[in-house]
C-alpha positions as a LaTeX table, in Angstrom:
\begin{tabular}{lrrr}
\hline
Residue & $x$ (\AA) & $y$ (\AA) & $z$ (\AA) \\
\hline
Unk1 & $-5.09$ & 29.56 & 76.41 \\
Unk2 & $-4.76$ & 32.51 & 74.05 \\
Unk3 & $-3.10$ & 35.78 & 74.87 \\
Unk4 & $-5.09$ & 38.97 & 74.67 \\
Unk5 & $-3.27$ & 42.05 & 73.42 \\
Unk6 & $-5.11$ & 45.08 & 74.73 \\
Unk7 & $-4.96$ & 48.63 & 73.46 \\
Unk8 & $-4.42$ & 50.75 & 76.52 \\
Unk9 & $-3.77$ & 54.51 & 76.57 \\
Unk10 & $-3.16$ & 54.47 & 72.82 \\
Unk11 & $-0.08$ & 52.29 & 73.24 \\
Unk12 & $-0.01$ & 48.50 & 73.52 \\
Unk13 & 0.02 & 46.54 & 76.76 \\
Unk14 & $-0.23$ & 42.85 & 77.61 \\
Unk15 & $-3.08$ & 41.27 & 79.51 \\
Unk16 & $-4.42$ & 37.71 & 79.76 \\
Unk17 & $-7.93$ & 36.35 & 79.55 \\
Unk18 & $-7.81$ & 34.89 & 83.03 \\
Unk19 & $-10.37$ & 35.49 & 85.73 \\
Unk20 & $-9.48$ & 36.48 & 89.26 \\
Unk21 & $-5.89$ & 36.74 & 90.41 \\
Unk22 & $-3.31$ & 37.69 & 87.77 \\
Unk23 & $-0.33$ & 37.80 & 90.07 \\
Unk24 & 3.18 & 37.12 & 88.81 \\
Unk25 & 3.28 & 33.57 & 90.15 \\
Unk26 & $-0.09$ & 32.77 & 88.61 \\
Unk27 & 0.99 & 34.15 & 85.25 \\
Unk28 & 4.20 & 32.09 & 85.36 \\
Unk29 & 2.17 & 28.92 & 85.91 \\
Unk30 & $-0.21$ & 29.84 & 83.12 \\
Unk31 & 2.48 & 30.50 & 80.54 \\
Unk32 & 4.16 & 27.20 & 81.25 \\
Unk33 & 0.72 & 25.60 & 80.95 \\
Unk34 & 0.17 & 26.61 & 77.38 \\
Unk35 & 0.31 & 30.35 & 76.69 \\
Unk36 & 1.87 & 30.87 & 73.29 \\
Unk37 & 3.42 & 34.29 & 73.93 \\
Unk38 & 6.31 & 35.47 & 76.07 \\
Unk39 & 5.02 & 36.96 & 79.32 \\
Unk40 & 6.72 & 40.26 & 80.15 \\
Unk41 & 5.71 & 42.54 & 83.00 \\
Unk42 & 7.62 & 44.32 & 85.80 \\
Unk43 & 7.52 & 41.18 & 87.98 \\
Unk44 & 7.52 & 38.24 & 85.56 \\
Unk45 & 9.60 & 37.29 & 82.54 \\
Unk46 & 8.83 & 33.91 & 80.99 \\
Unk47 & 9.81 & 32.76 & 77.51 \\
Unk48 & 8.92 & 29.55 & 75.71 \\
Unk49 & 12.19 & 29.60 & 73.72 \\
Unk50 & 15.64 & 28.52 & 74.90 \\
Unk51 & 16.93 & 31.60 & 73.07 \\
Unk52 & 14.90 & 33.78 & 75.42 \\
Unk53 & 12.43 & 36.54 & 74.61 \\
Unk54 & 11.61 & 37.33 & 70.98 \\
Unk55 & 12.49 & 41.02 & 71.12 \\
Unk56 & 11.26 & 41.85 & 67.62 \\
Unk57 & 7.81 & 40.59 & 68.60 \\
Unk58 & 8.06 & 42.49 & 71.87 \\
Unk59 & 8.80 & 45.75 & 70.04 \\
Unk60 & 5.71 & 45.20 & 67.90 \\
Unk61 & 3.60 & 44.31 & 70.94 \\
Unk62 & 4.74 & 47.24 & 73.07 \\
Unk63 & 4.76 & 49.72 & 70.19 \\
Unk64 & 8.33 & 50.95 & 70.70 \\
Unk65 & 10.98 & 51.53 & 68.01 \\
Unk66 & 13.99 & 49.35 & 67.25 \\
Unk67 & 17.41 & 50.91 & 67.68 \\
Unk68 & 18.96 & 50.77 & 64.23 \\
Unk69 & 22.37 & 51.69 & 62.89 \\
Unk70 & 21.15 & 55.14 & 61.86 \\
Unk71 & 20.29 & 55.97 & 65.48 \\
Unk72 & 23.62 & 54.61 & 66.73 \\
Unk73 & 25.46 & 56.67 & 64.11 \\
Unk74 & 23.51 & 59.77 & 65.13 \\
Unk75 & 24.37 & 59.28 & 68.81 \\
Unk76 & 28.04 & 59.04 & 67.88 \\
Unk77 & 27.78 & 62.15 & 65.71 \\
Unk78 & 26.10 & 64.39 & 68.28 \\
Unk79 & 28.29 & 63.24 & 71.20 \\
Unk80 & 31.55 & 62.94 & 69.29 \\
Unk81 & 32.17 & 59.67 & 71.14 \\
Unk82 & 32.07 & 55.99 & 70.07 \\
Unk83 & 28.83 & 54.23 & 70.97 \\
Unk84 & 28.91 & 51.99 & 74.02 \\
Unk85 & 29.34 & 48.30 & 73.24 \\
Unk86 & 25.95 & 47.64 & 74.86 \\
Unk87 & 24.42 & 49.76 & 72.10 \\
Unk88 & 26.49 & 48.32 & 69.28 \\
Unk89 & 25.65 & 44.72 & 70.25 \\
Unk90 & 21.92 & 45.30 & 70.57 \\
Unk91 & 21.83 & 44.90 & 74.35 \\
Unk92 & 20.00 & 48.22 & 74.37 \\
Unk93 & 17.71 & 47.48 & 71.47 \\
Unk94 & 14.53 & 49.55 & 71.68 \\
Unk95 & 13.54 & 53.15 & 72.35 \\
Unk96 & 10.80 & 55.71 & 72.58 \\
Unk97 & 11.55 & 59.23 & 71.32 \\
Unk98 & 15.33 & 58.95 & 71.47 \\
Unk99 & 15.51 & 61.15 & 68.38 \\
Unk100 & 13.60 & 63.86 & 70.29 \\
Unk101 & 16.26 & 63.77 & 73.01 \\
Unk102 & 18.99 & 64.13 & 70.40 \\
Unk103 & 17.10 & 67.01 & 68.78 \\
Unk104 & 17.05 & 68.84 & 72.13 \\
Unk105 & 20.72 & 68.13 & 72.71 \\
Unk106 & 21.68 & 69.45 & 69.26 \\
Unk107 & 19.79 & 72.66 & 70.06 \\
Unk108 & 21.79 & 73.02 & 73.30 \\
Unk109 & 18.65 & 72.36 & 75.35 \\
Unk110 & 18.99 & 70.34 & 78.57 \\
Unk111 & 17.60 & 66.93 & 79.45 \\
Unk112 & 18.06 & 64.61 & 82.40 \\
Unk113 & 18.41 & 60.88 & 83.02 \\
Unk114 & 16.28 & 58.79 & 85.35 \\
Unk115 & 16.72 & 55.14 & 86.26 \\
Unk116 & 16.07 & 53.05 & 89.33 \\
Unk117 & 16.43 & 49.94 & 91.41 \\
Unk118 & 14.00 & 47.94 & 93.52 \\
Unk119 & 16.08 & 46.86 & 96.55 \\
Unk120 & 15.15 & 43.26 & 97.34 \\
Unk121 & 18.53 & 41.81 & 98.35 \\
Unk122 & 21.70 & 42.88 & 100.19 \\
Unk123 & 23.81 & 42.79 & 97.05 \\
Unk124 & 23.25 & 43.37 & 93.36 \\
Unk125 & 23.88 & 40.65 & 90.80 \\
Unk126 & 25.61 & 41.28 & 87.49 \\
Unk127 & 22.35 & 41.86 & 85.66 \\
Unk128 & 21.49 & 44.74 & 87.99 \\
Unk129 & 24.66 & 46.53 & 86.88 \\
Unk130 & 23.57 & 46.92 & 83.25 \\
Unk131 & 21.28 & 49.98 & 83.53 \\
Unk132 & 23.77 & 51.70 & 85.82 \\
Unk133 & 26.79 & 51.02 & 83.61 \\
Unk134 & 24.86 & 52.38 & 80.63 \\
Unk135 & 23.40 & 55.34 & 82.56 \\
Unk136 & 26.90 & 56.31 & 83.67 \\
Unk137 & 28.06 & 56.28 & 80.06 \\
Unk138 & 25.07 & 58.37 & 78.96 \\
Unk139 & 25.69 & 60.83 & 81.76 \\
Unk140 & 29.34 & 61.21 & 80.82 \\
Unk141 & 28.93 & 61.62 & 77.05 \\
Unk142 & 25.95 & 64.01 & 77.30 \\
Unk143 & 27.01 & 65.70 & 80.59 \\
Unk144 & 23.53 & 65.71 & 82.16 \\
Unk145 & 21.99 & 65.20 & 85.62 \\
Unk146 & 20.94 & 61.72 & 86.72 \\
Unk147 & 18.29 & 60.82 & 89.30 \\
Unk148 & 18.18 & 57.26 & 90.65 \\
Unk149 & 15.05 & 56.06 & 92.43 \\
Unk150 & 15.27 & 53.30 & 95.05 \\
Unk151 & 11.77 & 51.85 & 95.28 \\
Unk152 & 11.99 & 50.42 & 98.77 \\
Unk153 & 8.26 & 51.08 & 99.14 \\
Unk154 & 7.56 & 48.86 & 96.12 \\
Unk155 & 9.55 & 45.99 & 97.61 \\
Unk156 & 7.69 & 46.38 & 100.91 \\
Unk157 & 4.41 & 46.03 & 98.98 \\
Unk158 & 5.47 & 43.07 & 96.83 \\
Unk159 & 7.94 & 41.19 & 99.02 \\
Unk160 & 7.78 & 39.76 & 102.52 \\
Unk161 & 9.84 & 42.61 & 103.97 \\
Unk162 & 9.31 & 44.99 & 106.85 \\
Unk163 & 9.64 & 48.72 & 106.28 \\
Unk164 & 12.90 & 48.67 & 108.22 \\
Unk165 & 14.31 & 45.82 & 106.13 \\
Unk166 & 13.39 & 47.55 & 102.87 \\
Unk167 & 15.02 & 50.78 & 104.02 \\
Unk168 & 18.19 & 48.91 & 104.99 \\
Unk169 & 18.38 & 47.18 & 101.61 \\
Unk170 & 17.98 & 50.55 & 99.86 \\
Unk171 & 21.10 & 51.87 & 101.61 \\
Unk172 & 23.11 & 48.73 & 100.83 \\
Unk173 & 22.04 & 48.83 & 97.16 \\
Unk174 & 22.92 & 52.54 & 97.01 \\
Unk175 & 26.48 & 51.62 & 98.01 \\
Unk176 & 26.71 & 49.15 & 95.12 \\
Unk177 & 25.35 & 51.78 & 92.73 \\
Unk178 & 27.73 & 54.51 & 93.93 \\
Unk179 & 30.63 & 52.06 & 93.55 \\
Unk180 & 29.98 & 52.10 & 89.80 \\
Unk181 & 31.72 & 55.49 & 89.82 \\
Unk182 & 28.95 & 58.08 & 89.70 \\
Unk183 & 29.79 & 61.74 & 90.28 \\
Unk184 & 28.12 & 63.10 & 93.43 \\
Unk185 & 27.96 & 66.57 & 91.87 \\
Unk186 & 25.84 & 65.26 & 88.98 \\
Unk187 & 23.82 & 62.44 & 90.58 \\
Unk188 & 20.92 & 62.38 & 93.04 \\
Unk189 & 19.92 & 59.04 & 94.57 \\
Unk190 & 16.74 & 58.85 & 96.61 \\
Unk191 & 14.78 & 56.30 & 98.61 \\
Unk192 & 11.01 & 56.61 & 98.30 \\
Unk193 & 10.53 & 56.00 & 102.02 \\
Unk194 & 12.95 & 58.78 & 102.91 \\
Unk195 & 12.38 & 61.35 & 100.17 \\
Unk196 & 8.70 & 61.60 & 99.34 \\
Unk197 & 7.70 & 63.03 & 102.71 \\
Unk198 & 10.26 & 65.82 & 102.49 \\
Unk199 & 9.52 & 66.95 & 98.91 \\
Unk200 & 6.02 & 68.39 & 98.40 \\
Unk201 & 6.57 & 68.86 & 94.65 \\
Unk202 & 7.29 & 65.16 & 94.16 \\
Unk203 & 4.26 & 64.10 & 96.18 \\
Unk204 & 2.02 & 66.56 & 94.34 \\
Unk205 & 3.05 & 65.05 & 90.99 \\
Unk206 & 2.34 & 61.57 & 92.35 \\
Unk207 & $-1.16$ & 62.66 & 93.29 \\
Unk208 & $-1.71$ & 64.31 & 89.92 \\
Unk209 & $-0.87$ & 61.02 & 88.22 \\
Unk210 & $-3.04$ & 59.03 & 90.64 \\
Unk211 & $-6.07$ & 61.21 & 89.90 \\
Unk212 & $-5.46$ & 61.02 & 86.14 \\
Unk213 & $-5.36$ & 57.21 & 85.87 \\
Unk214 & $-8.41$ & 55.06 & 86.57 \\
Unk215 & $-8.43$ & 51.68 & 88.29 \\
Unk216 & $-9.57$ & 50.01 & 85.06 \\
Unk217 & $-6.64$ & 51.52 & 83.19 \\
Unk218 & $-4.02$ & 50.47 & 85.72 \\
Unk219 & $-5.62$ & 47.03 & 85.98 \\
Unk220 & $-5.41$ & 46.67 & 82.20 \\
Unk221 & $-1.74$ & 47.63 & 82.13 \\
Unk222 & $-0.45$ & 45.69 & 85.14 \\
Unk223 & $-3.00$ & 42.89 & 85.54 \\
Unk224 & $-3.80$ & 43.70 & 89.17 \\
Unk225 & $-6.39$ & 41.36 & 90.68 \\
Unk226 & $-9.02$ & 41.76 & 93.35 \\
Unk227 & $-6.72$ & 40.32 & 96.00 \\
Unk228 & $-3.93$ & 42.85 & 95.36 \\
Unk229 & $-3.54$ & 45.49 & 98.08 \\
Unk230 & $-4.42$ & 49.09 & 97.26 \\
Unk231 & $-0.76$ & 50.04 & 97.71 \\
Unk232 & 0.16 & 48.10 & 94.58 \\
Unk233 & $-2.61$ & 49.77 & 92.59 \\
Unk234 & $-1.40$ & 53.26 & 93.45 \\
Unk235 & 2.35 & 52.52 & 93.23 \\
Unk236 & 2.78 & 53.12 & 89.45 \\
Unk237 & 2.27 & 56.85 & 90.10 \\
Unk238 & 5.31 & 56.78 & 92.39 \\
Unk239 & 7.48 & 55.40 & 89.60 \\
Unk240 & 6.01 & 57.88 & 87.13 \\
Unk241 & 6.75 & 61.03 & 89.17 \\
Unk242 & 10.57 & 61.12 & 88.66 \\
Unk243 & 9.93 & 61.46 & 84.89 \\
Unk244 & 8.96 & 65.10 & 85.42 \\
Unk245 & 11.56 & 67.78 & 86.13 \\
Unk246 & 9.12 & 69.65 & 88.40 \\
Unk247 & 9.41 & 66.74 & 90.87 \\
Unk248 & 12.94 & 67.97 & 91.72 \\
Unk249 & 12.76 & 71.77 & 92.21 \\
Unk250 & 16.08 & 71.79 & 94.08 \\
Unk251 & 17.76 & 70.52 & 90.88 \\
Unk252 & 15.72 & 72.17 & 88.12 \\
Unk253 & 14.31 & 75.25 & 89.84 \\
Unk254 & 10.99 & 76.28 & 88.32 \\
Unk255 & 11.62 & 74.48 & 85.02 \\
Unk256 & 8.73 & 72.11 & 84.33 \\
Unk257 & 9.49 & 71.16 & 80.74 \\
Unk258 & 12.96 & 69.59 & 80.83 \\
Unk259 & 12.74 & 66.26 & 78.99 \\
Unk260 & 13.70 & 62.99 & 80.64 \\
Unk261 & 15.46 & 59.92 & 79.20 \\
Unk262 & 14.97 & 56.64 & 81.06 \\
Unk263 & 17.43 & 53.74 & 80.52 \\
Unk264 & 15.78 & 50.57 & 81.81 \\
Unk265 & 15.06 & 46.93 & 81.05 \\
Unk266 & 12.07 & 46.41 & 78.77 \\
Unk267 & 9.99 & 44.89 & 81.59 \\
Unk268 & 9.68 & 48.37 & 83.15 \\
Unk269 & 8.07 & 49.80 & 80.03 \\
Unk270 & 4.45 & 49.36 & 81.26 \\
Unk271 & 5.07 & 51.98 & 83.95 \\
Unk272 & 6.17 & 54.49 & 81.37 \\
Unk273 & 3.52 & 53.73 & 78.78 \\
Unk274 & 1.14 & 54.86 & 81.49 \\
Unk275 & 3.36 & 57.87 & 82.24 \\
Unk276 & 3.64 & 58.87 & 78.59 \\
Unk277 & $-0.14$ & 58.88 & 78.24 \\
Unk278 & $-0.87$ & 60.95 & 81.34 \\
Unk279 & 2.03 & 63.42 & 80.94 \\
Unk280 & 0.46 & 65.70 & 78.25 \\
Unk281 & $-2.81$ & 65.80 & 80.20 \\
Unk282 & $-0.85$ & 67.19 & 83.16 \\
Unk283 & 1.11 & 69.64 & 81.01 \\
Unk284 & 4.35 & 67.65 & 81.22 \\
Unk285 & 6.74 & 66.29 & 78.59 \\
Unk286 & 6.51 & 62.60 & 77.75 \\
Unk287 & 9.59 & 60.76 & 79.01 \\
Unk288 & 11.79 & 59.12 & 76.40 \\
Unk289 & 13.06 & 55.58 & 76.99 \\
Unk290 & 15.88 & 53.34 & 75.90 \\
Unk291 & 15.32 & 49.66 & 76.68 \\
Unk292 & 17.72 & 46.82 & 77.36 \\
Unk293 & 17.23 & 43.11 & 76.85 \\
Unk294 & 17.11 & 40.85 & 79.91 \\
Unk295 & 20.28 & 39.54 & 81.47 \\
Unk296 & 19.74 & 35.76 & 81.48 \\
Unk297 & 19.92 & 33.44 & 84.43 \\
Unk298 & 22.85 & 31.04 & 84.52 \\
Unk299 & 20.42 & 28.20 & 83.90 \\
Unk300 & 19.24 & 29.66 & 80.59 \\
Unk301 & 17.59 & 32.60 & 78.86 \\
Unk302 & 13.96 & 31.60 & 79.34 \\
Unk303 & 13.68 & 33.60 & 82.56 \\
Unk304 & 15.47 & 36.57 & 84.08 \\
Unk305 & 17.53 & 36.13 & 87.21 \\
Unk306 & 16.20 & 36.17 & 90.75 \\
Unk307 & 17.94 & 37.91 & 93.62 \\
Unk308 & 16.45 & 35.24 & 95.91 \\
Unk309 & 18.27 & 32.39 & 94.12 \\
Unk310 & 22.04 & 32.64 & 94.74 \\
Unk311 & 22.77 & 30.10 & 92.00 \\
Unk312 & 20.84 & 31.95 & 89.29 \\
Unk313 & 23.55 & 34.54 & 88.86 \\
Unk314 & 26.91 & 35.93 & 89.87 \\
Unk315 & 26.54 & 38.43 & 92.72 \\
Unk316 & 28.81 & 41.35 & 93.47 \\
Unk317 & 29.66 & 39.76 & 96.84 \\
Unk318 & 30.85 & 36.47 & 95.31 \\
Unk319 & 34.43 & 35.33 & 95.81 \\
Unk320 & 36.61 & 34.31 & 92.86 \\
Unk321 & 36.07 & 30.67 & 93.84 \\
Unk322 & 32.29 & 31.09 & 93.96 \\
Unk323 & 32.31 & 32.74 & 90.53 \\
Unk324 & 34.35 & 29.90 & 89.08 \\
Unk325 & 32.11 & 27.24 & 90.62 \\
Unk326 & 28.90 & 28.94 & 89.52 \\
Unk327 & 29.99 & 29.31 & 85.89 \\
Unk328 & 31.38 & 25.79 & 85.67 \\
Unk329 & 28.42 & 24.14 & 87.40 \\
Unk330 & 25.37 & 26.21 & 86.40 \\
Unk331 & 26.09 & 28.15 & 83.19 \\
Unk332 & 23.92 & 26.54 & 80.51 \\
Unk333 & 26.02 & 25.26 & 77.63 \\
Unk334 & 25.26 & 25.44 & 73.97 \\
Unk335 & 28.03 & 22.97 & 73.20 \\
Unk336 & 27.84 & 19.38 & 72.11 \\
Unk337 & 27.13 & 16.54 & 74.53 \\
Unk338 & 30.62 & 15.12 & 73.91 \\
Unk339 & 33.90 & 16.58 & 72.70 \\
Unk340 & 33.55 & 14.65 & 69.46 \\
Unk341 & 30.02 & 15.90 & 68.85 \\
Unk342 & 31.03 & 19.48 & 69.67 \\
Unk343 & 33.94 & 19.42 & 67.22 \\
Unk344 & 31.67 & 17.99 & 64.54 \\
Unk345 & 28.61 & 20.23 & 64.93 \\
Unk346 & 29.94 & 23.24 & 66.87 \\
Unk347 & 28.36 & 25.17 & 69.71 \\
Unk348 & 25.21 & 27.29 & 69.67 \\
Unk349 & 26.13 & 30.78 & 70.84 \\
Unk350 & 22.50 & 31.88 & 70.81 \\
Unk351 & 21.70 & 29.69 & 73.83 \\
Unk352 & 25.13 & 29.36 & 75.46 \\
Unk353 & 25.05 & 31.45 & 78.63 \\
Unk354 & 28.82 & 31.91 & 78.87 \\
Unk355 & 28.89 & 33.45 & 75.43 \\
Unk356 & 25.83 & 35.58 & 76.19 \\
Unk357 & 27.50 & 36.93 & 79.33 \\
Unk358 & 30.59 & 37.80 & 77.28 \\
Unk359 & 28.35 & 39.90 & 75.01 \\
Unk360 & 27.52 & 42.02 & 78.05 \\
Unk361 & 30.94 & 42.29 & 79.65 \\
Unk362 & 33.72 & 41.68 & 77.10 \\
Unk363 & 34.62 & 45.09 & 75.68 \\
Unk364 & 36.96 & 43.74 & 72.97 \\
Unk365 & 34.63 & 43.21 & 70.02 \\
Unk366 & 37.29 & 41.61 & 67.83 \\
Unk367 & 37.97 & 38.98 & 70.49 \\
Unk368 & 34.24 & 38.40 & 70.96 \\
Unk369 & 33.81 & 37.82 & 67.21 \\
Unk370 & 36.73 & 35.40 & 67.26 \\
Unk371 & 35.18 & 33.46 & 70.15 \\
Unk372 & 31.84 & 33.22 & 68.37 \\
Unk373 & 33.51 & 31.95 & 65.19 \\
Unk374 & 35.66 & 29.37 & 66.98 \\
Unk375 & 32.87 & 28.15 & 69.29 \\
Unk376 & 30.35 & 27.88 & 66.46 \\
Unk377 & 32.81 & 25.87 & 64.39 \\
Unk378 & 33.66 & 23.53 & 67.25 \\
Unk379 & 37.29 & 24.63 & 67.47 \\
Unk380 & 36.73 & 26.19 & 70.89 \\
Unk381 & 35.46 & 23.85 & 73.62 \\
Unk382 & 32.93 & 24.83 & 76.28 \\
Unk383 & 35.48 & 24.54 & 79.08 \\
Unk384 & 37.76 & 27.10 & 77.46 \\
Unk385 & 34.84 & 29.44 & 76.79 \\
Unk386 & 33.82 & 29.26 & 80.45 \\
Unk387 & 37.40 & 29.83 & 81.54 \\
Unk388 & 37.57 & 33.07 & 79.56 \\
Unk389 & 34.30 & 34.26 & 81.06 \\
Unk390 & 35.39 & 33.37 & 84.60 \\
Unk391 & 38.52 & 35.49 & 84.26 \\
Unk392 & 36.54 & 38.53 & 83.08 \\
Unk393 & 33.84 & 38.25 & 85.74 \\
Unk394 & 36.35 & 37.71 & 88.53 \\
Unk395 & 38.07 & 40.94 & 87.46 \\
Unk396 & 34.83 & 42.95 & 87.29 \\
Unk397 & 33.57 & 41.75 & 90.67 \\
Unk398 & 36.95 & 42.22 & 92.38 \\
Unk399 & 37.21 & 45.79 & 91.07 \\
Unk400 & 33.69 & 46.56 & 92.23 \\
Unk401 & 34.33 & 45.11 & 95.68 \\
Unk402 & 37.46 & 47.24 & 96.01 \\
Unk403 & 35.51 & 50.40 & 95.13 \\
Unk404 & 32.63 & 49.53 & 97.43 \\
Unk405 & 34.92 & 49.21 & 100.45 \\
Unk406 & 35.29 & 52.98 & 100.43 \\
Unk407 & 31.56 & 53.78 & 100.18 \\
Unk408 & 30.58 & 54.80 & 103.72 \\
Unk409 & 27.18 & 55.70 & 105.13 \\
Unk410 & 28.26 & 59.36 & 105.01 \\
Unk411 & 28.96 & 59.09 & 101.28 \\
Unk412 & 25.51 & 57.56 & 100.76 \\
Unk413 & 23.98 & 60.49 & 102.67 \\
Unk414 & 25.80 & 62.93 & 100.35 \\
Unk415 & 24.28 & 61.30 & 97.27 \\
Unk416 & 20.84 & 61.12 & 98.87 \\
Unk417 & 20.69 & 64.69 & 100.18 \\
Unk418 & 18.25 & 66.85 & 98.16 \\
Unk419 & 20.49 & 69.56 & 96.75 \\
Unk420 & 21.42 & 71.55 & 93.69 \\
Unk421 & 23.63 & 69.64 & 91.28 \\
Unk422 & 26.44 & 70.98 & 89.11 \\
Unk423 & 24.10 & 72.35 & 86.45 \\
Unk424 & 22.34 & 75.65 & 85.85 \\
Unk425 & 18.73 & 75.61 & 84.68 \\
\hline
\end{tabular}
């Protein structure tokens, strides 16, 4: 079955030539049944390659721009700070209008950050940390406001959750996010269920987007089928609204033209292709984006992790023993089948999950380069590679758990209270 690449809103989106239901589960079955392209949407990530998604092809398909050394150098120049290792290693690899954000910053004009989380489990896994770790760095080096959307309404629509369960998960996920070290004076976290009803400006922008996008357009972008509930069809407007500064008058006053930069995984891009098309029609600025690659499941890079499968990842609630067991038992190895074979042919770092996880979390680039060299040559065995990863992950998770112990419900309420932040607009 061939893949159809549709032109939608002047930017590129993915659809399939299938009749009827195009739900995530259906698409997953179809791609494994013969589709010759990676399937990427906000709910499904399926790759035919053990190396994972072909990101160069994805950039061409989505119509974004690759982050090159010139852009990294420019970020370092305008901030006066070294680039984050997630940038230097190509973890954040693609962007839309990042140069426009830097132009504004150089002219002493403000911008703000927006990212989010769909709360579907009690605890985050390591992959969920990536946009928040990077957003925190961006916030610190540029000194800008950050809004974090918890889409508990989305999870109610897509998952088998009650409203009460989704609201509870939003609070628990907020605690994990706050434990990353965000500054309450510069950060606003909001739950859709709690916030939208109390902020007319936000709701009005949602409705403006809803009226400006047709059913055929949203169907073409997201692949909604006839059996999808109307809540799903209208939800993209809810995720679009935080892109506009006028949605938060208590932060930005009457300023309606403050640009937004959205750090997110590339699977969220369809929401913002839609947003970028409708924004000028509503008199708003197009949001800029900076995209990350997917954090791979322990079992391999062909799919992203699932919060519903405890063995697909390391969770922030895992004990040191659980982390050790998960890495040793489930982390896909790129090493040889035997010690002799490994020493002769070396390991494949491109598919080895332990090495891939080190790319995300080992800050020492010299040590990472040494590991790649030794593992590729066969001098470093898989067991020793896993041991190094286990030590790093145990440290990260233990530190996070220690911080989270002090995040009370009252602290969550402080972050989630609509209020003026420590900025003048």
